[in-house]
Coordinates of C-alpha atoms in Angstrom, one line a residue:
X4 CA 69.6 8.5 -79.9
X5 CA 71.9 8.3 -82.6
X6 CA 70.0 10.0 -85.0
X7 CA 68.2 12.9 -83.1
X8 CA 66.9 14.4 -86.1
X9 CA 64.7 12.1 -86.9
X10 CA 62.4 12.7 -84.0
X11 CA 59.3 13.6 -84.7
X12 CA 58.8 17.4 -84.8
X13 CA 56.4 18.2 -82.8
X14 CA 59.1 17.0 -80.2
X15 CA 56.5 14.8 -78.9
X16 CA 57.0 11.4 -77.1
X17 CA 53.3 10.2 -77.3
X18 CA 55.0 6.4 -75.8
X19 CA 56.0 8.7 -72.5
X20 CA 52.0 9.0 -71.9
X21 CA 51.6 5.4 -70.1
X22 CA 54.5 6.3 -68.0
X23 CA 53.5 9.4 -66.7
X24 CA 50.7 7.7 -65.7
X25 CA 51.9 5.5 -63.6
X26 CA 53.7 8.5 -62.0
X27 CA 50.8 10.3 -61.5
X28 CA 49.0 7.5 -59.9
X29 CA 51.3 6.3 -57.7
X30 CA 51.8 10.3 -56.0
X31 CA 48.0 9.8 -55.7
X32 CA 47.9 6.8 -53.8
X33 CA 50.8 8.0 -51.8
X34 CA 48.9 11.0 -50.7
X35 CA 45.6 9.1 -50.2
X36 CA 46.8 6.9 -48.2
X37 CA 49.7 7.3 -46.1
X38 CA 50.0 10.7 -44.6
X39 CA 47.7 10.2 -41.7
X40 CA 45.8 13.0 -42.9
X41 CA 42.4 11.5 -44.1
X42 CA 39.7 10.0 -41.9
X43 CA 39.8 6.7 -42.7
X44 CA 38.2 5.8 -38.7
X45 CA 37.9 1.9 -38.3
X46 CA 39.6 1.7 -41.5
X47 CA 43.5 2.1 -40.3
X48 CA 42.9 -1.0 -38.0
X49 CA 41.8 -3.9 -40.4
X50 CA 44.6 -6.2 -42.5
X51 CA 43.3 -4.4 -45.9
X52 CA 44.5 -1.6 -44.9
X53 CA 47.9 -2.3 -43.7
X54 CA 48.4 -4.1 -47.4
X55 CA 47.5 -1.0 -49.1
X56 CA 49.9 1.1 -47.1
X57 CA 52.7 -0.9 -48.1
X58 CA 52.2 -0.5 -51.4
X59 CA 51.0 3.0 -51.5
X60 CA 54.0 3.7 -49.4
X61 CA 55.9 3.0 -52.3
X62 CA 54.3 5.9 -54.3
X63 CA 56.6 8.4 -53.7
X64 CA 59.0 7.4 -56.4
X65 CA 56.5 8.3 -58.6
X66 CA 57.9 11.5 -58.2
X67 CA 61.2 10.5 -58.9
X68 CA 60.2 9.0 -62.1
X69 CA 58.9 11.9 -63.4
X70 CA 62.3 13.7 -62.6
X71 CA 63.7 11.2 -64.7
X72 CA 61.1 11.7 -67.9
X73 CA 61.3 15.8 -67.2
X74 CA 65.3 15.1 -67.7
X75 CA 65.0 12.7 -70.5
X76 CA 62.8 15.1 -72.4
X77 CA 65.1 18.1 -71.8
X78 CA 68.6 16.6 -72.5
X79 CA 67.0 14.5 -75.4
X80 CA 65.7 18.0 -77.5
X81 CA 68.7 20.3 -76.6
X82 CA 71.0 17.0 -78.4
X83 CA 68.5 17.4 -81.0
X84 CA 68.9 20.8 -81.2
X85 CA 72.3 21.1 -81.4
X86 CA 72.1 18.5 -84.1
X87 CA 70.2 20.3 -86.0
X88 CA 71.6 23.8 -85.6
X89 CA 75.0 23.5 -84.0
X90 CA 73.5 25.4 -81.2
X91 CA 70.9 26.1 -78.4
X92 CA 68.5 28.6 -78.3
X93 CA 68.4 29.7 -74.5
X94 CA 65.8 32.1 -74.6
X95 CA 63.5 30.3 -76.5
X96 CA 63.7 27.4 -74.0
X97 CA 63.6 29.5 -70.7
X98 CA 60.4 31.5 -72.8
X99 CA 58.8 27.8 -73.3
X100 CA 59.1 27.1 -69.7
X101 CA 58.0 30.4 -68.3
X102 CA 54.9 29.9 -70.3
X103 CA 54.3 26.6 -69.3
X104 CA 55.1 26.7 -65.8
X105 CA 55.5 30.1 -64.0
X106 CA 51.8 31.1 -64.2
X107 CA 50.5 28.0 -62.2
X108 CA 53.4 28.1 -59.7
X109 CA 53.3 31.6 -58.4
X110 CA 49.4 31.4 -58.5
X111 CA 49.9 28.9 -55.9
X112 CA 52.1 31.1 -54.2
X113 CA 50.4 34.2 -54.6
X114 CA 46.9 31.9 -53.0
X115 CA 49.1 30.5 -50.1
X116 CA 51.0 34.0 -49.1
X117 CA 48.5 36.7 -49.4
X118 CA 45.0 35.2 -50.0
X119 CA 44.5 31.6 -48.1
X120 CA 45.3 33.7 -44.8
X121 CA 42.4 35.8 -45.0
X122 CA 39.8 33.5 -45.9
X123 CA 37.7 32.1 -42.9
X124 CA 39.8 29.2 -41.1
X125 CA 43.0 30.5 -43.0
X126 CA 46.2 30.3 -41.6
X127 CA 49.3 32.1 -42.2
X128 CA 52.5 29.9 -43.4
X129 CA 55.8 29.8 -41.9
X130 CA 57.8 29.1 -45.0
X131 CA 59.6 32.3 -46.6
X132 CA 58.2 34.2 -49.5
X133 CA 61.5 35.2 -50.8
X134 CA 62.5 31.6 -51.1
X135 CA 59.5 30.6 -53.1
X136 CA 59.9 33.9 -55.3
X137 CA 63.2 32.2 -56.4
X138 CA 62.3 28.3 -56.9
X139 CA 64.0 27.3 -53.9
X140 CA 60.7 26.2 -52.0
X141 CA 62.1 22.8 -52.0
X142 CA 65.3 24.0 -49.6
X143 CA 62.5 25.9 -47.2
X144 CA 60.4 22.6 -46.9
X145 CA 63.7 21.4 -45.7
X146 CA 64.4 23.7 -43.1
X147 CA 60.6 24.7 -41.8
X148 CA 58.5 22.3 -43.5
X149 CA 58.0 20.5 -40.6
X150 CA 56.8 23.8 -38.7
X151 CA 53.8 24.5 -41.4
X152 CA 50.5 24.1 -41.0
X153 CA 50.0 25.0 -44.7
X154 CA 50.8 22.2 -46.5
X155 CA 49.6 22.8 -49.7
X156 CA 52.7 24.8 -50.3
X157 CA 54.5 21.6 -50.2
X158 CA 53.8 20.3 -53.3
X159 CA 56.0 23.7 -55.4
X160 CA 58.8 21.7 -54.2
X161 CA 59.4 19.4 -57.1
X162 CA 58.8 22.5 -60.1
X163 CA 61.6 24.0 -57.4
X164 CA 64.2 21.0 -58.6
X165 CA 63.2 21.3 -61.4
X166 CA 64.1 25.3 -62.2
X167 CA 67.2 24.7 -60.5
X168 CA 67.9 21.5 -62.2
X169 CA 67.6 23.7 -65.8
X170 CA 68.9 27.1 -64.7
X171 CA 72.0 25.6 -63.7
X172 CA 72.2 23.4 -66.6
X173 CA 72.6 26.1 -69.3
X174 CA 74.8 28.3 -67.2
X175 CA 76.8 26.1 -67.0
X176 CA 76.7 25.4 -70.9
X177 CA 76.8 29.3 -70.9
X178 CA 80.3 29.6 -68.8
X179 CA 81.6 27.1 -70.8
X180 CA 80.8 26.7 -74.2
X181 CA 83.1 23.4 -75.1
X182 CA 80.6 21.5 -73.3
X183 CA 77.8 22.0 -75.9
X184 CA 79.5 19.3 -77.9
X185 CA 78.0 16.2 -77.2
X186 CA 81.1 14.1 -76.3
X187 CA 81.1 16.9 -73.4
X188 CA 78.1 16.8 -72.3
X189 CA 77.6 13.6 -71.8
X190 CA 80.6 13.6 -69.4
X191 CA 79.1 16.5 -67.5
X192 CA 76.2 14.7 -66.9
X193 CA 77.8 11.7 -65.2
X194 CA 79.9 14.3 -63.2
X195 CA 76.6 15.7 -62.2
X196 CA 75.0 12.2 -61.5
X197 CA 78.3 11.1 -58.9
X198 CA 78.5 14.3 -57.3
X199 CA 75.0 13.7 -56.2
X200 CA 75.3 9.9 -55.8
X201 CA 78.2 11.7 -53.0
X202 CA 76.1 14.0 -51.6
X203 CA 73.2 11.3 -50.8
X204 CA 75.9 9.0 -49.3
X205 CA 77.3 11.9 -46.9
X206 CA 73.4 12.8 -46.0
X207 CA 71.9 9.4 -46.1
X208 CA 70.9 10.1 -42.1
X209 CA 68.5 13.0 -43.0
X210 CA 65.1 11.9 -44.2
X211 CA 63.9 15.5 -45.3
X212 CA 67.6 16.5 -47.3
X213 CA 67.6 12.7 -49.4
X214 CA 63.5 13.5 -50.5
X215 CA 63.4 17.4 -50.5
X216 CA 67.5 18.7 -51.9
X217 CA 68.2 19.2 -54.9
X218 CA 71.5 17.0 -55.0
X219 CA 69.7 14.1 -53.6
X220 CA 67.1 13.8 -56.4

């Protein structure tokens, strides 16, 4: 970190792979196991099971460790970039993440609105199209997530934090342009890290606000 321009530069961090991994295994086993969804039958009743469950029930902070690569990754290349160029690029990293990620997501949400209700057996969702037009999915799985049949939905609401997390980011560096210096930046981040270390403390009572808002993770 204190020589950013020596990163490889393909911007690749082939070390990350083993980690995201883990990540990704531990949301599966999460999902597999402990959402009372699956037919297990017999299954749910014998010792084995019950062992599994409390460690698959643990495999929800998978998700949080990939919010914590996905940051690492961002805030590491825009300090490379500006130690490069004295800069950041904006458009080219909203372009880069459009391209990457908008296609898939609003597939999803195109399939789940307007398609999955037709097919045979389909249901209609209660969550809020204009909501999930605007990456705020994760804030409508708050509020009605509870209420919807169509769970599949559910899983936009981590590329939701995500968006958010970034589009506020580089307004913020946009409105104020001192903190593009790195002794700045750094401080901004640790504001942004207690204000949210706040807001979990003041909602610690609400299950869905600590796992779904954007403050909390």
């Amino acid at each position: 970190m204190n020589n950013l321009t020596e990163l490889p530069s393909n911007k690749a961090f082939q070390n990350l792979n083993g980690l995201r991994f883990i990540g990704a295994l531990s949301v599966f086993i999460f999902h597999s196991f402990t959402l009372s969804r699956e037919i297990w039958g017999d299954f749910y009743t014998t010792s084995f099971y019950k062992a599994i469950f409390q460690l698959a029930s643990r495999g929800h902070y998978g998700v949080g460790l990939f919010f914590v690569l996905s940051g690492f990754l961002i805030i590491t290349l825009m300090l490379c970039e500006l130690d490069k160029s004295h800069t950041i690029n904006v458009k080219n990293f909203f372009a880069r993440r459009i391209l990457r990620i908008w296609p898939v997501y609003f597939a999803l949400v195109i399939f789940g609105f307007f398609i999955f209700p037709l097919l045979p057996f389909g249901q209609e969702t209660v969550h809020s199209l204009g909501y999930f037009s605007v990456f705020l999915s994760n804030l409508d799985e708050i509020w009605v997530g509870l209420k919807d049949s169509l769970t599949f939905l559910t899983v936009t609401w981590s590329v939701s934090v995500e968006e958010q997390f970034y589009l506020f980011l580089f307004l913020v560096l946009g409105v104020f342009p001192f903190l593009r210096k790195r002794k700045y930046i750094f401080s901004y981040l640790i504001a942004v890290i207690l204000t949210c270390l706040v807001f979990r403390i003041l909602n610690h009572s609400d299950e869905r606000v600590i796992y779904f808002h954007s403050f909390s993770v």
